[in-house]
Short mmCIF file of C-alpha atoms and ligand atoms in Angstrom, two decimals:
data_model
loop_
_atom_site.label_atom_id
_atom_site.label_comp_id
_atom_site.label_asym_id
_atom_site.label_seq_id
_atom_site.Cartn_x
_atom_site.Cartn_y
_atom_site.Cartn_z
CA MET P 1 22.05 -4.81 -3.33
CA LYS P 2 19.54 -6.54 -5.59
CA ILE P 3 17.07 -8.68 -3.94
CA LYS P 4 14.70 -11.57 -5.34
CA VAL P 5 13.53 -15.07 -4.93
CA ALA P 6 14.27 -17.83 -7.17
CA ALA P 7 13.56 -21.83 -7.63
CA GLU P 8 17.45 -21.88 -7.92
CA ALA P 9 20.23 -19.33 -8.85
CA VAL P 10 24.17 -19.25 -9.86
CA SER P 11 26.13 -17.41 -6.97
CA ASP P 12 29.22 -17.33 -5.56
CA ARG P 13 28.31 -18.18 -2.19
CA GLN P 14 25.35 -19.44 -0.33
CA ILE P 15 23.62 -19.18 3.12
CA VAL P 16 23.19 -22.07 5.06
CA GLY P 17 20.83 -22.24 7.97
CA LEU P 18 21.45 -25.04 11.45
CA PHE P 19 20.45 -25.00 13.99
CA GLU P 20 22.11 -25.91 17.51
CA GLY P 21 23.39 -29.14 18.47
CA GLU P 22 22.30 -30.95 15.16
CA LYS P 23 24.43 -32.49 12.41
CA GLN P 24 25.27 -32.15 9.29
CA LYS P 25 28.00 -33.60 7.31
CA GLU P 26 30.79 -31.06 5.61
CA ILE P 27 29.77 -29.08 8.61
CA PRO P 28 32.92 -28.91 11.04
CA GLU P 29 32.16 -30.53 14.64
CA TYR P 30 33.15 -27.43 16.19
CA PHE P 31 30.49 -25.05 15.00
CA LYS P 32 27.54 -25.55 17.54
CA GLY P 33 24.94 -23.36 15.58
CA LYS P 34 24.75 -20.56 18.22
CA LEU P 35 22.58 -18.18 17.24
CA GLY P 36 24.25 -15.75 14.93
CA GLN P 37 27.80 -17.98 15.05
CA VAL P 38 29.08 -18.13 10.90
CA GLU P 39 31.39 -20.03 9.70
CA VAL P 40 33.20 -20.29 6.06
CA VAL P 41 32.95 -23.73 4.44
CA GLY P 42 33.83 -24.16 0.51
CA GLN P 43 31.16 -22.11 -0.65
CA LYS P 44 29.27 -21.96 1.68
CA ILE P 45 28.34 -19.61 5.02
CA VAL P 46 27.14 -21.65 7.33
CA VAL P 47 25.01 -19.81 10.07
CA GLY P 48 23.87 -20.73 13.56
CA LEU P 49 20.10 -20.69 14.49
CA GLY P 50 20.56 -21.39 18.18
CA LYS P 51 17.94 -23.53 19.61
CA ARG P 52 14.90 -24.79 17.61
CA GLY P 53 12.73 -24.69 20.11
CA LYS P 54 13.42 -20.89 20.60
CA PHE P 55 13.71 -20.04 16.70
CA ASP P 56 10.86 -17.13 16.40
CA LEU P 57 11.65 -13.79 13.53
CA GLU P 58 14.29 -12.70 15.71
CA ALA P 59 16.46 -15.14 15.25
CA VAL P 60 16.23 -15.28 11.39
CA ARG P 61 16.89 -11.66 11.50
CA ALA P 62 20.14 -12.31 13.43
CA ALA P 63 21.04 -15.11 11.42
CA SER P 64 20.94 -13.22 8.63
CA SER P 65 22.58 -10.29 9.63
CA ALA P 66 25.46 -12.70 10.51
CA ALA P 67 25.52 -14.53 7.45
CA ILE P 68 25.70 -11.63 5.18
CA LYS P 69 28.33 -9.72 6.94
CA LYS P 70 30.28 -12.87 6.27
CA ALA P 71 29.08 -12.78 2.54
CA ARG P 72 30.57 -8.95 2.18
CA GLU P 73 33.76 -9.97 4.59
CA VAL P 74 34.38 -12.77 2.24
CA LYS P 75 33.33 -10.10 -0.65
CA ALA P 76 31.13 -12.26 -2.09
CA LYS P 77 29.23 -11.13 -5.10
CA VAL P 78 25.51 -12.82 -5.16
CA VAL P 79 24.76 -15.06 -2.78
CA ALA P 80 21.92 -17.11 -1.96
CA THR P 81 20.56 -17.96 1.05
CA LEU P 82 17.98 -20.66 2.42
CA ILE P 83 14.59 -18.66 3.94
CA HIS P 84 16.16 -19.52 7.29
CA GLY P 85 12.53 -20.91 9.44
CA GLU P 86 9.92 -21.26 6.93
CA GLU P 87 7.72 -24.05 8.63
CA VAL P 88 9.45 -23.64 11.59
CA ARG P 89 7.40 -23.24 14.76
CA GLY P 90 4.60 -22.34 12.31
CA ILE P 91 6.38 -19.63 10.84
CA ASN P 92 4.92 -18.69 6.89
CA PRO P 93 7.02 -18.33 4.37
CA LYS P 94 6.34 -14.87 3.99
CA ASP P 95 7.04 -13.81 7.54
CA ALA P 96 10.41 -15.88 6.77
CA ALA P 97 11.32 -14.23 3.87
CA LYS P 98 10.47 -10.70 4.88
CA ALA P 99 12.90 -11.51 8.63
CA VAL P 100 15.26 -12.85 6.35
CA VAL P 101 15.22 -9.67 3.97
CA GLU P 102 14.96 -7.09 7.40
CA GLY P 103 17.95 -9.11 8.83
CA ALA P 104 20.38 -8.55 5.53
CA VAL P 105 19.26 -4.84 4.79
CA LEU P 106 19.16 -3.72 8.45
CA GLY P 107 22.10 -5.56 9.31
CA ILE P 108 24.75 -4.62 6.02
CA TYR P 109 24.25 -1.34 6.57
CA LYS P 110 26.70 1.28 7.40
CA PHE P 111 26.12 5.01 7.21
CA ALA P 112 28.57 6.24 3.87
CA GLY P 113 30.10 8.77 6.48
CA TYR P 114 32.26 12.41 4.74
CA ALA P 115 35.37 10.51 4.67
CA ARG P 116 37.50 11.73 1.16
CA GLU P 117 40.22 8.35 2.30
CA LYS P 118 38.71 5.27 3.20
CA GLU P 119 40.99 1.54 4.47
CA ASP P 120 38.84 -0.55 2.80
CA PRO P 121 36.79 0.90 -0.41
CA ASP P 122 33.20 -0.09 0.05
CA PHE P 123 32.81 -3.55 -0.87
CA GLN P 124 29.01 -4.04 -2.11
CA ILE P 125 27.08 -7.47 -2.84
CA GLU P 126 25.16 -7.27 -5.77
CA GLN P 127 22.91 -9.18 -5.01
CA LEU P 128 21.22 -11.44 -2.92
CA ILE P 129 18.80 -14.32 -3.80
CA LEU P 130 16.27 -15.90 -2.02
CA LEU P 131 15.99 -19.27 -2.52
CA GLU P 132 12.06 -20.63 -2.40
CA ARG P 133 12.12 -24.28 -4.05
CA ASP P 134 8.83 -25.24 -3.75
CA LYS P 135 6.30 -23.35 -6.29
CA LYS P 136 3.48 -23.31 -4.19
CA LYS P 137 5.54 -20.48 -2.32
CA LEU P 138 7.28 -18.54 -4.47
CA LYS P 139 4.71 -15.56 -4.28
CA SER P 140 4.36 -15.52 -0.40
CA ALA P 141 8.19 -15.38 -0.26
CA GLU P 142 8.25 -12.30 -2.80
CA ALA P 143 5.39 -10.51 -1.31
CA GLY P 144 7.31 -11.22 2.18
CA ALA P 145 10.80 -10.21 0.41
CA ALA P 146 9.18 -7.10 -1.36
CA LEU P 147 8.02 -5.81 1.95
CA GLY P 148 10.84 -6.83 4.60
CA ARG P 149 13.12 -5.15 1.83
CA ILE P 150 10.93 -0.98 1.74
CA ILE P 151 10.86 -1.30 5.78
CA ALA P 152 14.15 -2.15 6.46
CA GLU P 153 15.26 0.73 4.38
CA ALA P 154 13.00 3.61 5.35
CA GLU P 155 14.59 1.93 8.74
CA ASN P 156 17.64 2.35 7.54
CA HIS P 157 17.08 5.98 6.64
CA ALA P 158 15.64 6.95 9.89
CA ARG P 159 19.72 5.25 10.86
CA ASP P 160 21.79 7.75 7.98
CA LEU P 161 19.37 10.99 9.26
CA VAL P 162 20.43 10.08 12.57
CA ASN P 163 23.90 9.48 11.81
CA THR P 164 24.39 13.04 10.10
CA PRO P 165 25.74 15.74 11.72
CA SER P 166 23.54 18.93 13.40
CA ASN P 167 25.61 21.17 10.74
CA LYS P 168 24.79 18.68 7.75
CA LEU P 169 21.24 18.74 8.71
CA THR P 170 19.96 21.51 10.18
CA PRO P 171 15.63 22.14 11.01
CA THR P 172 15.58 23.81 7.25
CA ASP P 173 17.31 21.02 6.11
CA PHE P 174 14.67 18.30 7.88
CA ALA P 175 11.83 20.19 6.49
CA LYS P 176 12.70 20.02 3.05
CA LEU P 177 13.52 16.53 3.00
CA ALA P 178 10.31 16.13 4.58
CA GLU P 179 8.96 17.90 1.57
CA ARG P 180 10.75 16.07 -1.17
CA ILE P 181 9.65 12.71 1.05
CA ALA P 182 5.89 14.30 0.99
CA LYS P 183 5.87 15.06 -3.09
CA VAL P 184 7.43 11.56 -3.81
CA ASN P 185 4.21 9.83 -2.07
CA HIS P 186 1.49 12.07 -2.66
CA LEU P 187 1.49 13.43 1.35
CA LYS P 188 -0.51 16.35 1.84
CA PHE P 189 3.07 18.53 3.59
CA THR P 190 2.67 21.28 5.32
CA SER P 191 5.39 23.48 7.18
CA LEU P 192 4.91 26.47 9.55
CA ASP P 193 6.65 29.10 11.44
CA PRO P 194 6.22 27.96 15.05
CA LYS P 195 6.41 31.82 16.41
CA ALA P 196 4.00 32.66 14.01
CA GLU P 197 1.17 30.20 14.80
CA GLY P 198 1.88 31.13 18.89
CA MET P 199 3.77 28.18 19.53
CA GLU P 200 5.63 29.07 22.23
CA ALA P 201 7.15 26.47 24.14
CA LEU P 202 8.52 25.72 20.52
CA TRP P 203 10.03 28.98 20.35
CA ALA P 204 11.11 29.39 23.89
CA VAL P 205 13.70 26.29 22.69
CA ALA P 206 14.51 27.61 19.06
CA LYS P 207 15.23 31.27 19.89
CA GLY P 208 18.56 30.79 21.27
CA SER P 209 19.71 29.43 17.93
CA ASP P 210 20.88 30.88 14.90
CA GLU P 211 18.67 28.14 12.95
CA LYS P 212 15.17 28.95 12.20
CA PRO P 213 12.95 25.95 13.19
CA ARG P 214 9.73 24.93 11.93
CA LEU P 215 6.89 22.51 12.74
CA VAL P 216 6.53 20.08 9.50
CA VAL P 217 3.35 18.28 8.87
CA LEU P 218 2.67 14.75 7.06
CA GLU P 219 -0.64 14.29 6.04
CA TYR P 220 -1.88 10.29 4.83
CA GLU P 221 -5.27 9.61 4.35
CA GLY P 222 -6.20 6.20 4.26
CA ASP P 223 -9.99 6.20 5.41
CA PRO P 224 -11.45 9.18 3.96
CA ARG P 225 -14.58 8.11 5.72
CA SER P 226 -13.64 8.34 9.30
CA LYS P 227 -12.87 10.73 11.58
CA GLU P 228 -10.51 8.27 13.37
CA LYS P 229 -6.87 10.28 12.99
CA ILE P 230 -3.25 8.92 14.24
CA ALA P 231 -0.64 11.43 15.13
CA LEU P 232 2.46 10.35 15.47
CA ILE P 233 4.63 13.03 16.72
CA GLY P 234 8.86 12.92 16.64
CA LYS P 235 11.10 14.59 19.01
CA GLY P 236 13.29 16.74 16.25
CA ILE P 237 16.45 18.57 17.90
CA THR P 238 18.71 18.11 15.51
CA PHE P 239 21.51 19.46 18.29
CA ASP P 240 20.78 19.36 21.60
CA SER P 241 23.35 21.19 23.81
CA GLY P 242 21.16 21.92 27.06
CA GLY P 243 20.93 25.69 26.18
CA ILE P 244 21.70 27.54 28.91
CA SER P 245 21.85 24.72 31.36
CA LEU P 246 24.34 23.64 29.20
CA LYS P 247 25.21 20.08 28.97
CA PRO P 248 28.76 18.81 30.28
CA SER P 249 31.57 18.64 26.88
CA LYS P 250 31.87 15.24 27.41
CA LYS P 251 29.99 12.80 24.57
CA MET P 252 27.86 16.39 23.46
CA TYR P 253 28.31 15.19 20.24
CA GLU P 254 26.43 12.04 20.27
CA MET P 255 23.63 15.11 20.82
CA LYS P 256 22.86 15.08 16.95
CA CYS P 257 20.76 12.15 17.57
CA ASP P 258 18.68 14.30 19.60
CA MET P 259 15.71 14.20 16.14
CA ALA P 260 15.91 10.50 16.05
CA GLY P 261 11.97 10.90 17.33
CA ALA P 262 11.18 13.05 13.89
CA ALA P 263 13.59 10.49 11.94
CA ALA P 264 11.67 7.33 12.56
CA VAL P 265 8.30 9.32 11.98
CA LEU P 266 9.61 10.43 8.70
CA GLY P 267 11.00 6.82 7.99
CA VAL P 268 7.09 5.85 8.54
CA MET P 269 5.40 8.42 6.80
CA SER P 270 7.55 7.52 3.71
CA LEU P 271 6.29 3.72 3.28
CA LEU P 272 2.17 4.08 4.18
CA ASN P 273 1.30 5.58 0.27
CA ASP P 274 3.21 1.67 -0.52
CA LEU P 275 1.45 -0.41 2.21
CA LYS P 276 -1.92 1.94 1.83
CA PRO P 277 -2.69 0.93 5.53
CA LYS P 278 -6.68 2.10 5.93
CA LYS P 279 -6.31 4.47 8.84
CA ASN P 280 -5.49 8.38 8.79
CA VAL P 281 -1.75 9.40 9.42
CA MET P 282 -0.34 11.96 10.54
CA GLY P 283 3.35 12.83 11.34
CA VAL P 284 4.00 16.03 12.80
CA LEU P 285 7.59 16.10 13.03
CA PRO P 286 9.04 19.83 15.27
CA LEU P 287 12.15 21.10 14.27
CA THR P 288 14.36 23.20 15.88
CA GLU P 289 18.46 23.41 17.83
CA ASN P 290 18.78 23.93 21.60
CA MET P 291 21.49 26.36 21.45
CA PRO P 292 22.98 28.83 24.34
CA SER P 293 23.15 32.34 23.20
CA GLY P 294 22.57 35.77 24.25
CA HIS P 295 18.98 35.52 23.19
CA ALA P 296 18.35 31.87 24.52
CA THR P 297 16.00 31.26 27.16
CA LYS P 298 17.10 31.22 30.74
CA PRO P 299 17.04 29.62 33.91
CA GLY P 300 13.34 30.64 36.13
CA ASP P 301 11.97 32.53 32.58
CA VAL P 302 7.93 31.70 32.36
CA VAL P 303 6.41 31.27 28.21
CA GLY P 304 3.44 30.71 26.74
CA SER P 305 2.53 28.08 25.00
CA LEU P 306 -0.28 26.76 22.16
CA SER P 307 -2.29 25.19 24.12
CA GLY P 308 -2.47 28.44 26.60
CA LEU P 309 -0.67 27.09 29.92
CA THR P 310 2.12 28.41 31.31
CA ILE P 311 5.32 26.99 32.07
CA GLU P 312 8.07 27.71 34.07
CA VAL P 313 12.02 26.34 32.60
CA ILE P 314 13.69 25.46 35.12
CA ASN P 315 16.19 23.25 33.30
CA THR P 316 16.48 24.60 29.66
CA ASP P 317 18.35 21.01 29.04
CA ALA P 318 14.14 19.79 29.36
CA GLU P 319 13.44 21.06 25.89
CA GLY P 320 11.86 17.80 24.30
CA ARG P 321 9.06 18.00 26.50
CA MET P 322 8.49 21.77 25.33
CA ILE P 323 8.91 21.51 21.58
CA LEU P 324 6.53 17.77 22.07
CA ALA P 325 3.77 19.94 24.31
CA ASP P 326 3.06 22.36 21.07
CA ALA P 327 3.21 19.41 18.64
CA LEU P 328 0.62 17.54 20.87
CA THR P 329 -1.70 20.24 21.21
CA TYR P 330 -1.49 21.35 17.28
CA ALA P 331 -2.32 17.49 16.61
CA LYS P 332 -5.14 17.56 19.05
CA ILE P 333 -5.95 20.59 17.35
CA LYS P 334 -5.81 19.06 13.81
CA GLY P 335 -8.26 16.63 14.94
CA ALA P 336 -6.48 13.34 16.50
CA THR P 337 -7.82 10.42 18.36
CA LYS P 338 -4.78 8.73 19.02
CA LEU P 339 -1.52 10.31 19.88
CA ILE P 340 2.10 8.37 19.59
CA ASP P 341 5.26 10.38 20.80
CA ILE P 342 8.38 9.31 20.11
CA ALA P 343 11.28 11.10 21.76
CA THR P 344 15.18 10.39 22.77
CA LEU P 345 13.43 12.50 26.19
CA THR P 346 15.24 11.34 29.26
CA GLY P 347 18.91 10.13 30.33
CA GLY P 348 17.35 8.82 32.64
CA CYS P 349 15.92 6.24 30.91
CA ILE P 350 18.92 5.23 29.89
CA VAL P 351 20.02 5.12 33.64
CA ALA P 352 17.15 2.49 33.91
CA LEU P 353 16.95 0.73 30.88
CA GLY P 354 20.24 0.81 29.08
CA ASP P 355 20.11 -0.19 25.08
CA VAL P 356 18.15 -2.74 25.44
CA VAL P 357 15.00 -1.76 25.63
CA THR P 358 12.63 1.23 24.89
CA GLY P 359 10.67 2.73 27.93
CA ILE P 360 6.85 3.58 26.59
CA ILE P 361 4.53 5.55 29.45
CA GLY P 362 0.99 7.10 28.62
CA ASN P 363 -2.65 6.92 29.77
CA ASN P 364 -4.39 4.06 27.75
CA GLN P 365 -3.10 0.35 28.83
CA ARG P 366 -4.91 -1.28 25.49
CA LEU P 367 -2.70 1.56 23.23
CA ILE P 368 0.14 0.23 25.39
CA GLY P 369 -0.08 -3.30 25.50
CA LYS P 370 -0.67 -3.64 21.28
CA LEU P 371 3.05 -1.47 21.07
CA ILE P 372 4.39 -3.69 23.35
CA ASP P 373 3.17 -6.57 21.99
CA ILE P 374 3.78 -5.50 18.40
CA GLY P 375 7.44 -4.54 19.97
CA GLU P 376 8.51 -7.98 20.59
CA LEU P 377 7.66 -9.23 17.64
CA CYS P 378 10.13 -6.53 15.49
CA GLY P 379 12.17 -7.10 17.90
CA GLN P 380 11.89 -3.93 19.33
CA ARG P 381 10.62 -4.04 22.71
CA LEU P 382 9.49 -1.78 25.01
CA TRP P 383 8.81 -1.59 29.17
CA GLN P 384 6.19 0.46 30.12
CA LEU P 385 6.93 3.01 33.60
CA PRO P 386 4.56 4.70 35.54
CA LEU P 387 3.10 7.91 35.34
CA TYR P 388 1.51 8.47 38.87
CA ASP P 389 -0.02 11.31 40.29
CA GLU P 390 2.78 12.17 42.18
CA TYR P 391 4.91 12.87 39.32
CA LYS P 392 2.76 15.24 38.09
CA GLU P 393 2.72 17.15 41.39
CA SER P 394 6.23 17.05 41.50
CA LEU P 395 5.85 19.90 38.54
CA LYS P 396 3.99 22.41 40.49
CA SER P 397 4.52 25.36 39.84
CA SER P 398 4.43 28.48 41.89
CA VAL P 399 4.38 31.43 39.27
CA ALA P 400 3.20 29.26 36.60
CA ASP P 401 0.73 26.37 35.31
CA ILE P 402 3.59 24.02 34.96
CA LYS P 403 7.08 23.40 35.28
CA ASN P 404 9.41 21.58 32.98
CA SER P 405 11.19 20.30 35.20
CA SER P 406 11.01 18.96 38.92
CA GLU P 407 14.25 20.14 40.83
CA THR P 408 15.20 17.08 42.04
CA GLY P 409 15.97 15.25 38.75
CA LYS P 410 14.53 11.50 40.03
CA ALA P 411 12.70 9.79 38.23
CA GLN P 412 13.47 11.58 34.85
CA PRO P 413 11.12 9.53 32.20
CA SER P 414 7.99 9.48 34.09
CA THR P 415 8.39 13.08 35.68
CA GLY P 416 9.24 13.98 31.61
CA ALA P 417 5.67 12.07 30.49
CA ALA P 418 3.71 13.25 33.44
CA PHE P 419 4.31 16.79 32.08
CA LEU P 420 3.80 15.74 28.76
CA SER P 421 0.06 14.08 29.94
CA LYS P 422 -0.81 18.22 30.69
CA PHE P 423 -1.55 19.03 27.14
CA VAL P 424 -2.36 15.51 25.83
CA GLY P 425 -5.66 15.57 28.12
CA ASP P 426 -8.04 12.75 27.61
CA THR P 427 -6.51 11.22 24.13
CA PRO P 428 -5.03 7.86 24.32
CA TRP P 429 -2.07 8.40 24.14
CA ALA P 430 1.65 6.53 24.38
CA HIS P 431 5.27 7.72 24.60
CA LEU P 432 7.84 6.28 23.92
CA ASP P 433 11.07 7.46 25.23
CA ILE P 434 13.67 6.15 23.16
CA ALA P 435 17.56 7.48 24.54
CA GLY P 436 18.63 4.78 25.60
CA THR P 437 17.85 2.90 22.00
CA ALA P 438 18.34 5.18 19.30
CA PHE P 439 22.33 5.38 19.39
CA LEU P 440 24.41 2.74 20.09
CA ASP P 441 28.04 2.87 21.52
CA LYS P 442 28.87 -0.74 19.95
CA SER P 443 26.81 -2.58 17.06
CA ARG P 444 24.76 -5.79 18.65
CA GLY P 445 23.45 -8.20 15.89
CA TYR P 446 21.58 -6.38 12.96
CA LEU P 447 22.26 -3.14 15.12
CA PRO P 448 25.56 -0.89 14.07
CA GLU P 449 27.23 1.53 15.86
CA GLY P 450 25.50 4.84 16.02
CA ALA P 451 21.69 5.41 15.03
CA SER P 452 20.10 2.26 15.74
CA GLY P 453 16.47 3.73 13.62
CA VAL P 454 13.89 2.23 16.84
CA PRO P 455 11.03 2.10 16.41
CA VAL P 456 10.25 2.68 12.69
CA ARG P 457 9.22 -1.43 12.65
CA THR P 458 7.22 -1.50 15.13
CA LEU P 459 5.22 1.28 14.29
CA ILE P 460 5.02 0.49 11.03
CA GLU P 461 3.84 -3.28 12.22
CA TRP P 462 1.16 -1.67 14.48
CA LEU P 463 -0.44 0.68 11.90
CA ASN P 464 -0.34 -2.99 9.85
CA SER P 465 -2.11 -4.56 12.11
N1 LIG J 1 17.92 14.93 24.62
C1 LIG J 1 18.25 14.99 26.27
C2 LIG J 1 18.15 13.23 26.30
C3 LIG J 1 18.90 12.48 26.37
C4 LIG J 1 20.30 11.98 26.85
C5 LIG J 1 18.86 11.44 24.79
C6 LIG J 1 21.42 10.94 26.66
C7 LIG J 1 20.15 11.13 23.70
C8 LIG J 1 21.23 10.53 25.37
C9 LIG J 1 17.46 15.61 26.54
O1 LIG J 1 16.87 16.51 26.07
C10 LIG J 1 17.86 16.04 28.17
O2 LIG J 1 18.60 17.10 27.86
N2 LIG J 1 17.07 15.52 29.15
C11 LIG J 1 17.37 15.90 30.76
C12 LIG J 1 15.85 15.89 31.28
C13 LIG J 1 16.36 16.32 32.40
C14 LIG J 1 16.89 18.10 32.50
C15 LIG J 1 14.77 16.42 33.22
C16 LIG J 1 18.39 14.92 30.63
O3 LIG J 1 18.83 13.85 30.50
O4 LIG J 1 19.22 14.99 31.98
ZN1 LIG J 2 18.26 18.18 26.79
ZN1 LIG J 3 16.87 17.00 24.51
#
């Protein structure tokens, strides 16, 4: 879909917005303007913008997404749209245009899949034209649209990776893809063999699988004179069977999504050379499968780690924290001064928060607060969960420095974070548990069924702030 901003356009459909309770001639009485409500009236696609007093950028995205889906349904080739929300409640033309494009590009996403026979041959909208009649605002709207486009496309790319089945995206495939992305974007690329590097915790997860693990590192240097370095660390389990602590088979197929953290980090890294934030950023991707086999780690085994700490493996299904432990240690060794890890870490996070909000836990309130605020603006909500000492105590082992899981299974998100905190030390750190938000059973607004792409936009806006 081509996207442009213009003062006027010839199009076969025109998207217009209407606030709840407000009237426009030609628009039928029953159309109430509820956010995301759509109605085709002649050549117009009317979309509800919700209550004027509640209007924000997330409403722009929702409306834009609903309207573009309708345009696809009616097979419009060239679609023109008003820039919803411009000048409403202080929203500037750039941000409004950006949100319109984000909503459209994210909303129209569909995973291509592998079916040879398709019911409805995929129809594509050829062009989306944002109408900006005020010539003075054209440049800002253009900048916003261009930005919205690359960011939404990076999030869609992350979705594609998460939706890709594990036989089509092995750790080796993932590393090759990361290398390609690094090359195109002039990022430094390193791919390590975890076993040879002494990453014993990562290796403990990988050794049950026939697929070779990797630790991939991508580096962007936006502030060469500074020693500050942000590390984004993404859990990259390309399939989580649970290992010897095998998961129940029901819904196990969804565990192809267990690399959503790594996919999000790769999505963010792919944007840095375009956006050029003045920050040094390192993306660290521990990549492996978690499989049962005759050479898999067994419950009760004690393994080492890159940090030197020994770990008693209580549950081989608590594998995310094992690979993150070594990735966090690696980032610290390489000089990271701020750590953010993103992981589909615990089923307990889904129990607590469902699929509507990501859990966030860490040791630095400023960093956590900032991420929560930015997540809210992006429509990617974060909710803080606690990290009390009691959670750390529940991981005391009688045979090693730490256990990878408490036997009780209580407070999994906090216990998981407590495990990670042992490897983090005092470096400012935030842990994002995206187990619930990374993969959806049902589409919702501009989020499709399956991979959501969280939290690419939040992280990129944070880096840009
Ligand atoms: N990958 C899972 C968590 C998960 C579950 C993600 C459902 C997405 C959807 C993780 O590795 C896991 O299995 N965690 C265990 C932790 C437990 C052993 C402490 C879990 O959730 O049971
Ligand atoms: Zn697991
Ligand atoms: Zn997992």
